[in-house]
Short mmCIF file of C-alpha atoms in Angstrom, two decimals:
data_model
loop_
_atom_site.label_atom_id
_atom_site.label_comp_id
_atom_site.label_asym_id
_atom_site.label_seq_id
_atom_site.Cartn_x
_atom_site.Cartn_y
_atom_site.Cartn_z
CA MET G 1 -6.41 97.52 59.81
CA LEU G 2 -5.59 96.85 63.46
CA ASN G 3 -1.90 96.42 62.67
CA ILE G 4 -1.86 99.65 60.70
CA GLY G 5 -3.55 101.51 63.55
CA CYS G 6 -1.05 100.17 66.09
CA PHE G 7 1.83 101.19 63.86
CA LEU G 8 0.45 104.68 63.39
CA SER G 9 -0.13 105.05 67.13
CA GLN G 10 3.44 104.02 67.85
CA ILE G 11 4.73 106.50 65.30
CA SER G 12 2.60 109.25 66.77
CA ALA G 13 3.78 108.50 70.28
CA PHE G 14 7.38 108.49 69.16
CA LEU G 15 7.01 111.79 67.33
CA LEU G 16 5.28 113.31 70.34
CA VAL G 17 8.06 112.24 72.65
CA SER G 18 10.66 113.51 70.20
CA PHE G 19 9.06 116.92 69.89
CA ILE G 20 8.64 117.21 73.66
CA TYR G 21 12.29 116.30 74.13
CA LEU G 22 13.36 118.82 71.47
CA GLY G 23 11.27 121.53 73.12
CA PHE G 24 12.83 120.92 76.50
CA ARG G 25 16.29 121.01 74.92
CA LEU G 26 15.54 124.38 73.39
CA PHE G 27 14.58 125.70 76.83
CA GLY G 28 17.86 124.54 78.31
CA TRP G 29 16.81 121.25 79.82
CA SER G 30 19.10 118.29 79.32
CA GLU G 31 18.52 114.64 78.92
CA ARG G 32 19.54 114.09 82.53
CA THR G 33 16.39 115.88 83.74
CA ILE G 34 13.97 114.51 81.17
CA PHE G 35 14.97 111.05 80.13
CA ARG G 36 17.64 110.31 82.70
CA TRP G 37 17.12 106.61 83.03
CA PRO G 38 16.34 105.81 79.37
CA ALA G 39 19.41 107.75 78.30
CA LEU G 40 21.63 105.96 80.76
CA ALA G 41 20.18 102.67 79.69
CA LEU G 42 20.81 103.45 76.04
CA ARG G 43 24.38 104.55 76.74
CA LYS G 44 25.13 101.56 78.91
CA GLY G 45 23.76 99.31 76.22
CA PHE G 46 25.90 101.15 73.68
CA LEU G 47 29.02 100.76 75.79
CA LEU G 48 28.50 97.02 75.94
CA TRP G 49 29.24 96.49 72.27
CA VAL G 50 31.87 99.18 71.52
CA THR G 51 35.60 98.51 71.82
CA PRO G 52 37.54 99.74 74.90
CA ALA G 53 39.41 102.32 72.84
CA GLN G 54 36.07 103.79 71.71
CA GLN G 55 34.61 104.11 75.20
CA ARG G 56 36.33 107.45 75.82
CA TRP G 57 34.48 108.81 72.78
CA ALA G 58 31.15 107.38 73.93
CA SER G 59 30.87 109.54 77.04
CA ASN G 60 30.83 112.68 74.88
CA LEU G 61 28.74 111.39 71.99
CA PRO G 62 25.44 113.21 71.41
CA MET G 63 22.20 111.23 71.20
CA ASN G 64 20.03 110.96 68.15
CA THR G 65 17.14 113.35 68.80
CA LEU G 66 15.86 113.45 65.22
CA VAL G 67 16.89 117.08 64.84
CA LEU G 68 20.58 117.85 65.48
CA PHE G 69 22.64 121.02 65.41
CA VAL G 70 26.28 120.29 64.62
CA PRO G 71 28.73 122.94 65.90
CA GLN G 72 31.23 124.64 63.64
CA GLN G 73 34.58 122.89 63.08
CA GLU G 74 33.18 119.50 64.08
CA ALA G 75 32.35 116.42 62.05
CA TRP G 76 29.84 113.87 63.35
CA VAL G 77 30.19 110.39 61.89
CA VAL G 78 26.80 108.66 61.59
CA GLU G 79 26.22 104.93 61.23
CA ARG G 80 22.96 103.43 60.07
CA MET G 81 22.28 99.99 61.44
CA GLY G 82 25.95 99.57 62.35
CA ARG G 83 27.31 100.66 58.97
CA PHE G 84 28.83 104.00 57.98
CA HIS G 85 26.17 106.26 56.55
CA ARG G 86 27.41 109.84 56.30
CA ILE G 87 29.22 112.70 58.02
CA LEU G 88 27.09 115.52 59.39
CA GLU G 89 28.16 119.00 58.37
CA PRO G 90 27.95 121.99 60.74
CA GLY G 91 24.42 123.33 61.06
CA LEU G 92 20.97 121.73 61.00
CA ASN G 93 20.77 117.97 60.35
CA PHE G 94 18.03 115.32 60.56
CA LEU G 95 18.47 111.69 61.57
CA ILE G 96 16.16 108.71 61.86
CA PRO G 97 15.91 107.56 65.48
CA ILE G 98 16.93 104.01 66.36
CA LEU G 99 18.30 103.39 62.85
CA ASP G 100 20.90 106.17 62.84
CA ARG G 101 23.52 106.42 65.52
CA ILE G 102 26.28 109.01 66.05
CA ARG G 103 29.38 106.90 66.43
CA TYR G 104 32.27 109.42 66.33
CA VAL G 105 32.68 113.14 66.88
CA GLN G 106 35.84 114.50 65.27
CA SER G 107 37.14 118.00 65.94
CA LEU G 108 38.53 119.76 62.89
CA LYS G 109 40.43 122.31 64.97
CA GLU G 110 44.15 122.19 65.56
CA ILE G 111 44.86 119.69 68.31
CA VAL G 112 47.74 120.08 70.76
CA ILE G 113 49.13 116.88 72.25
CA ASP G 114 51.74 116.82 74.98
CA VAL G 115 54.28 114.11 74.18
CA PRO G 116 55.50 112.55 77.45
CA GLU G 117 59.16 112.55 78.41
CA GLN G 118 61.13 109.63 77.05
CA SER G 119 64.72 108.45 76.94
CA ALA G 120 66.78 108.34 73.76
CA VAL G 121 70.41 107.56 72.95
CA SER G 122 72.38 109.89 70.68
CA LEU G 123 74.97 108.86 68.12
CA ASP G 124 77.80 109.35 70.63
CA ASN G 125 76.04 107.10 73.22
CA VAL G 126 74.67 109.82 75.50
CA THR G 127 71.32 109.06 77.13
CA LEU G 128 68.90 111.98 76.87
CA GLN G 129 65.49 112.67 78.38
CA ILE G 130 63.36 114.57 75.87
CA ASP G 131 59.72 115.68 75.77
CA GLY G 132 57.83 117.69 73.20
CA VAL G 133 54.57 119.12 71.93
CA LEU G 134 52.74 117.85 68.87
CA TYR G 135 50.37 119.98 66.78
CA LEU G 136 48.05 118.12 64.41
CA ARG G 137 44.73 118.45 62.59
CA ILE G 138 42.17 115.95 61.30
CA LEU G 139 41.71 116.36 57.56
CA ASP G 140 39.56 113.30 56.82
CA PRO G 141 37.04 112.38 59.57
CA PHE G 142 36.25 109.04 57.89
CA LYS G 143 39.89 107.87 57.93
CA ALA G 144 40.39 109.23 61.45
CA SER G 145 37.37 107.22 62.63
CA TYR G 146 37.87 103.93 60.79
CA GLY G 147 41.55 103.99 59.81
CA VAL G 148 42.97 103.74 63.31
CA GLU G 149 41.61 102.70 66.69
CA ASP G 150 42.74 105.80 68.61
CA PRO G 151 44.23 108.50 66.36
CA GLU G 152 45.72 110.70 69.08
CA TYR G 153 47.34 107.79 70.88
CA ALA G 154 48.69 106.42 67.60
CA VAL G 155 50.19 109.76 66.60
CA THR G 156 51.74 110.20 70.06
CA GLN G 157 53.40 106.79 69.92
CA LEU G 158 54.58 107.47 66.38
CA ALA G 159 56.08 110.79 67.48
CA GLN G 160 57.99 109.11 70.31
CA THR G 161 59.42 106.35 68.13
CA THR G 162 60.32 108.82 65.39
CA MET G 163 62.04 111.07 67.92
CA ARG G 164 64.16 108.19 69.21
CA SER G 165 65.05 107.20 65.65
CA GLU G 166 66.07 110.74 64.63
CA LEU G 167 68.08 111.34 67.82
CA GLY G 168 70.07 108.18 67.16
CA LYS G 169 71.39 109.78 63.96
CA LEU G 170 72.82 112.89 65.66
CA THR G 171 75.55 113.57 68.18
CA LEU G 172 74.87 115.51 71.36
CA ASP G 173 76.28 118.75 69.98
CA LYS G 174 74.16 118.51 66.83
CA VAL G 175 71.03 117.82 68.88
CA PHE G 176 71.37 121.25 70.49
CA ARG G 177 72.47 123.03 67.32
CA GLU G 178 70.01 121.43 64.87
CA ARG G 179 66.75 121.54 66.77
CA GLU G 180 64.84 122.98 63.84
CA SER G 181 66.14 120.31 61.49
CA LEU G 182 65.26 117.61 64.03
CA ASN G 183 61.70 118.94 64.40
CA SER G 184 61.26 119.05 60.61
CA ASN G 185 62.45 115.46 60.21
CA ILE G 186 60.04 114.25 62.90
CA VAL G 187 57.10 116.06 61.25
CA HIS G 188 58.00 114.60 57.85
CA SER G 189 58.20 111.05 59.23
CA ILE G 190 54.87 111.39 61.09
CA ASN G 191 53.06 112.71 58.00
CA GLN G 192 54.30 109.82 55.89
CA ALA G 193 52.85 107.28 58.34
CA SER G 194 49.67 109.15 59.33
CA ASP G 195 48.41 109.81 55.81
CA GLU G 196 46.22 106.68 56.00
CA TRP G 197 44.72 107.97 59.24
CA GLY G 198 43.43 111.24 57.78
CA ILE G 199 45.64 113.24 60.17
CA ARG G 200 48.11 115.95 59.26
CA CYS G 201 50.97 116.83 61.61
CA LEU G 202 51.50 120.58 61.43
CA ARG G 203 54.61 120.89 63.56
CA TYR G 204 56.53 119.31 66.39
CA GLU G 205 58.46 121.23 69.02
CA ILE G 206 61.00 119.84 71.47
CA LYS G 207 60.38 121.35 74.91
CA ASP G 208 63.18 120.18 77.17
CA ILE G 209 66.37 118.17 76.72
CA HIS G 210 67.80 116.73 79.93
CA VAL G 211 71.33 115.29 79.98
CA PRO G 212 73.09 113.31 82.73
CA PRO G 213 74.79 115.41 85.46
CA ARG G 214 78.33 114.41 84.46
CA VAL G 215 77.69 115.25 80.84
CA LYS G 216 76.20 118.55 81.92
CA GLU G 217 79.33 119.39 83.95
CA SER G 218 81.61 118.54 81.03
CA MET G 219 79.48 120.68 78.73
CA GLN G 220 79.74 123.57 81.19
CA MET G 221 83.52 123.20 81.29
CA GLN G 222 83.61 123.12 77.51
CA VAL G 223 81.54 126.29 77.33
CA GLU G 224 83.85 128.06 79.78
CA ALA G 225 86.92 126.94 77.82
CA GLU G 226 85.33 128.17 74.61
CA ARG G 227 84.60 131.53 76.19
CA LYS G 228 88.20 131.85 77.43
CA LYS G 229 89.44 130.93 73.97
CA ARG G 230 87.26 133.60 72.39
CA ALA G 231 88.45 136.17 74.92
CA THR G 232 92.09 135.30 74.17
CA VAL G 233 91.48 135.48 70.44
CA LEU G 234 89.73 138.82 70.75
CA GLU G 235 92.54 140.18 72.91
CA SER G 236 95.20 139.02 70.45
CA GLU G 237 93.25 140.50 67.56
CA GLY G 238 93.00 143.78 69.45
CA THR G 239 96.76 143.78 70.06
CA ARG G 240 97.41 143.00 66.41
CA GLU G 241 95.10 145.76 65.24
CA ALA G 242 96.76 148.22 67.62
CA ALA G 243 100.24 147.26 66.35
CA ILE G 244 99.04 147.60 62.76
CA ASN G 245 97.58 151.01 63.51
CA VAL G 246 100.83 152.16 65.16
CA ALA G 247 102.87 150.88 62.21
CA GLU G 248 100.53 152.56 59.76
CA GLY G 249 100.87 155.80 61.71
CA ARG G 250 104.64 155.61 61.65
CA LYS G 251 104.60 154.80 57.96
CA GLN G 252 102.38 157.76 57.19
CA ALA G 253 104.56 160.01 59.37
CA GLN G 254 107.71 158.89 57.54
CA ILE G 255 106.03 159.37 54.18
CA LEU G 256 104.91 162.84 55.13
CA ALA G 257 108.37 163.67 56.53
CA SER G 258 110.10 162.44 53.36
CA GLU G 259 107.66 164.38 51.22
CA GLY G 260 108.32 167.47 53.31
CA GLU G 261 112.08 166.97 53.04
CA LYS G 262 111.74 166.41 49.31
CA ALA G 263 109.74 169.59 48.94
CA GLU G 264 112.30 171.43 51.06
CA GLN G 265 115.18 170.17 48.91
CA ILE G 266 113.29 171.08 45.75
CA ASN G 267 112.63 174.54 47.07
CA LYS G 268 116.23 174.86 48.23
CA ALA G 269 117.54 173.71 44.85
CA ALA G 270 115.18 176.10 43.11
CA GLY G 271 116.43 178.90 45.36
CA GLU G 272 120.05 177.99 44.70
CA ALA G 273 119.33 177.84 40.98
CA GLN G 274 117.72 181.24 41.15
CA ALA G 275 120.74 182.51 43.11
CA VAL G 276 123.17 181.05 40.58
CA LEU G 277 121.17 182.57 37.75
CA ALA G 278 121.13 185.89 39.56
CA LYS G 279 124.88 185.69 40.17
CA ALA G 280 125.49 184.70 36.57
CA GLU G 281 123.34 187.52 35.32
CA ALA G 282 125.11 189.96 37.66
CA LYS G 283 128.50 188.66 36.58
CA SER G 284 127.47 188.80 32.96
CA LYS G 285 126.30 192.34 33.45
CA ALA G 286 129.57 193.23 35.24
CA ILE G 287 131.62 191.67 32.47
CA ARG G 288 129.56 193.52 29.89
CA MET G 289 130.11 196.79 31.74
CA LEU G 290 133.80 195.96 32.13
CA SER G 291 134.16 195.25 28.44
CA GLU G 292 132.46 198.52 27.66
CA ALA G 293 134.82 200.33 30.05
CA LEU G 294 137.85 198.67 28.46
CA THR G 295 136.90 200.02 25.08
CA GLU G 296 137.16 203.51 26.43
CA GLN G 297 140.39 205.58 26.71
CA ASN G 298 142.91 204.32 29.26
CA GLY G 299 140.65 201.37 29.98
CA ASN G 300 143.44 198.82 29.63
CA ALA G 301 145.64 200.67 32.11
CA ALA G 302 142.86 200.74 34.68
CA ALA G 303 142.19 197.04 34.15
CA SER G 304 145.88 196.23 34.52
CA LEU G 305 145.98 198.12 37.78
CA SER G 306 142.92 196.25 39.09
CA VAL G 307 144.36 192.85 38.16
CA ALA G 308 147.63 193.68 39.81
CA GLU G 309 145.84 194.66 43.01
CA GLN G 310 143.82 191.42 43.04
CA TYR G 311 146.95 189.37 42.41
CA VAL G 312 148.79 190.92 45.32
CA SER G 313 145.69 190.58 47.55
CA ALA G 314 145.38 186.90 46.72
CA PHE G 315 148.96 186.23 47.82
CA SER G 316 148.35 188.13 51.02
CA ASN G 317 145.34 185.90 51.92
CA LEU G 318 147.06 182.56 51.37
CA ALA G 319 148.57 182.39 54.83
CA LYS G 320 145.61 183.55 56.90
CA GLU G 321 143.90 180.16 57.57
CA SER G 322 146.55 177.58 56.73
CA ASN G 323 149.99 176.53 57.88
CA THR G 324 151.14 176.04 54.30
CA ILE G 325 152.48 179.08 52.51
CA LEU G 326 152.74 179.22 48.74
CA LEU G 327 155.15 181.85 47.47
CA PRO G 328 156.23 182.65 43.95
CA SER G 329 159.86 182.59 43.05
CA ASN G 330 160.02 186.38 43.22
CA SER G 331 157.83 186.89 46.32
CA GLY G 332 160.33 189.43 47.62
CA ASP G 333 160.15 191.53 44.49
CA ILE G 334 156.84 193.40 44.59
CA SER G 335 157.53 195.20 41.36
CA GLY G 336 158.19 191.86 39.67
CA MET G 337 154.85 190.53 40.90
CA VAL G 338 153.03 193.54 39.54
CA THR G 339 154.88 193.16 36.25
CA GLN G 340 153.88 189.47 36.10
CA ALA G 341 150.22 190.34 36.78
CA MET G 342 150.31 192.99 34.08
CA THR G 343 151.83 190.46 31.67
CA ILE G 344 149.02 187.96 32.40
CA TYR G 345 146.39 190.60 31.78
CA GLY G 346 148.06 191.61 28.57
CA THR G 347 148.05 188.03 27.42
CA LEU G 348 144.33 187.69 28.21
CA ALA G 349 143.63 190.86 26.29
CA LYS G 350 145.32 189.46 23.20
CA THR G 351 143.14 186.28 23.25
CA SER G 352 140.35 188.20 21.63
CA GLN G 353 142.65 189.01 18.67
CA LYS G 354 144.55 185.70 18.43
CA GLY G 355 143.58 182.05 18.57
CA ALA G 356 143.35 180.17 21.81
CA PRO G 357 146.47 178.00 21.22
CA GLU G 358 148.74 180.98 20.60
CA ALA G 359 147.43 182.78 23.69
CA LEU G 360 148.07 179.73 25.83
CA ASP G 361 151.64 179.46 24.52
CA GLU G 362 152.34 183.10 25.30
CA MET G 363 150.82 182.69 28.80
CA SER G 364 153.10 179.72 29.45
CA GLU G 365 156.16 181.50 28.05
CA GLY G 366 155.49 184.78 29.89
CA PRO G 367 156.16 183.54 33.43
CA ALA G 368 159.22 181.64 32.25
CA ASN G 369 160.70 184.74 30.68
CA GLN G 370 159.92 186.80 33.76
CA SER G 371 161.56 184.25 36.05
CA ALA G 372 164.63 184.24 33.79
CA ALA G 373 164.74 188.02 33.80
CA SER G 374 164.49 188.14 37.57
CA GLN G 375 167.31 185.67 37.87
#
């Protein structure tokens, strides 16, 4: 009975102290003001048997106060008598003092880690100084607590080694051009290795890339040469386009001019054709009127007189614009010329009554007879 009473008294005292401590915590008091020395003693005793890598977690670990309130987006790993027991979810939780101990506190938020600057050698043997930023998140608090000693340090070292490995596969020009591809390859390599640690690498970003001064000068010269080349190419293309435009303009002008000339010739030919048709119609009308006049009384005599006048007029116009003078054999005999003209007209008048061969024979014999008569 005495042992049971002592045990119950100890339990009562412990519960009283726990409730008093919880009440002071609710009013804003901390363990430093209430149980300063016992807390320090407990923590110092705890630090004696944890590993050096875990000591940075120990300074921020909450104490077991029987009733615990876990913040949102945090996971508290609890051990019971040195062995993993469970993971506390956000909200109200109860633990057994002395037996249960909060060993790890894992943040489930996105963690940003600054990767220090490091040297790497590219494929074309150029030494680079590169730093970056790593974004990761803890997906499994159990693996992050027991799978690796220090998850953030492990991921940082893995990012540095992966960066050096990926940079060794690229030349200097590709490093600047393929930053996105390089970041993706680093993230993929980190996720393959960190799967056993319960950590997921979300992305990796290269911040700065520093090259040696001589390489930087050569790159600047290359950029200037490339700009001059582009300017020359653009200028030549402008000249070529201008020449093409001028040639196209000339071509269009020639086409339009030829089309205008063609239209002019067509119109001119159409006008000439109309004129010829008009002349032909007028001549046809004149011939018709002449034939009608010839059928009348004394029509042949009038026609003979007109032909004789035209014959004499034609001989008078031969010497006006030329040095060569064509004279008939009887040019001095005017009456003979008139007689010859009348003979020709008479022959033409008979063609309507005789065949064409006979009329031609008479026309050829007429002048011969007249020349013989004149002689």
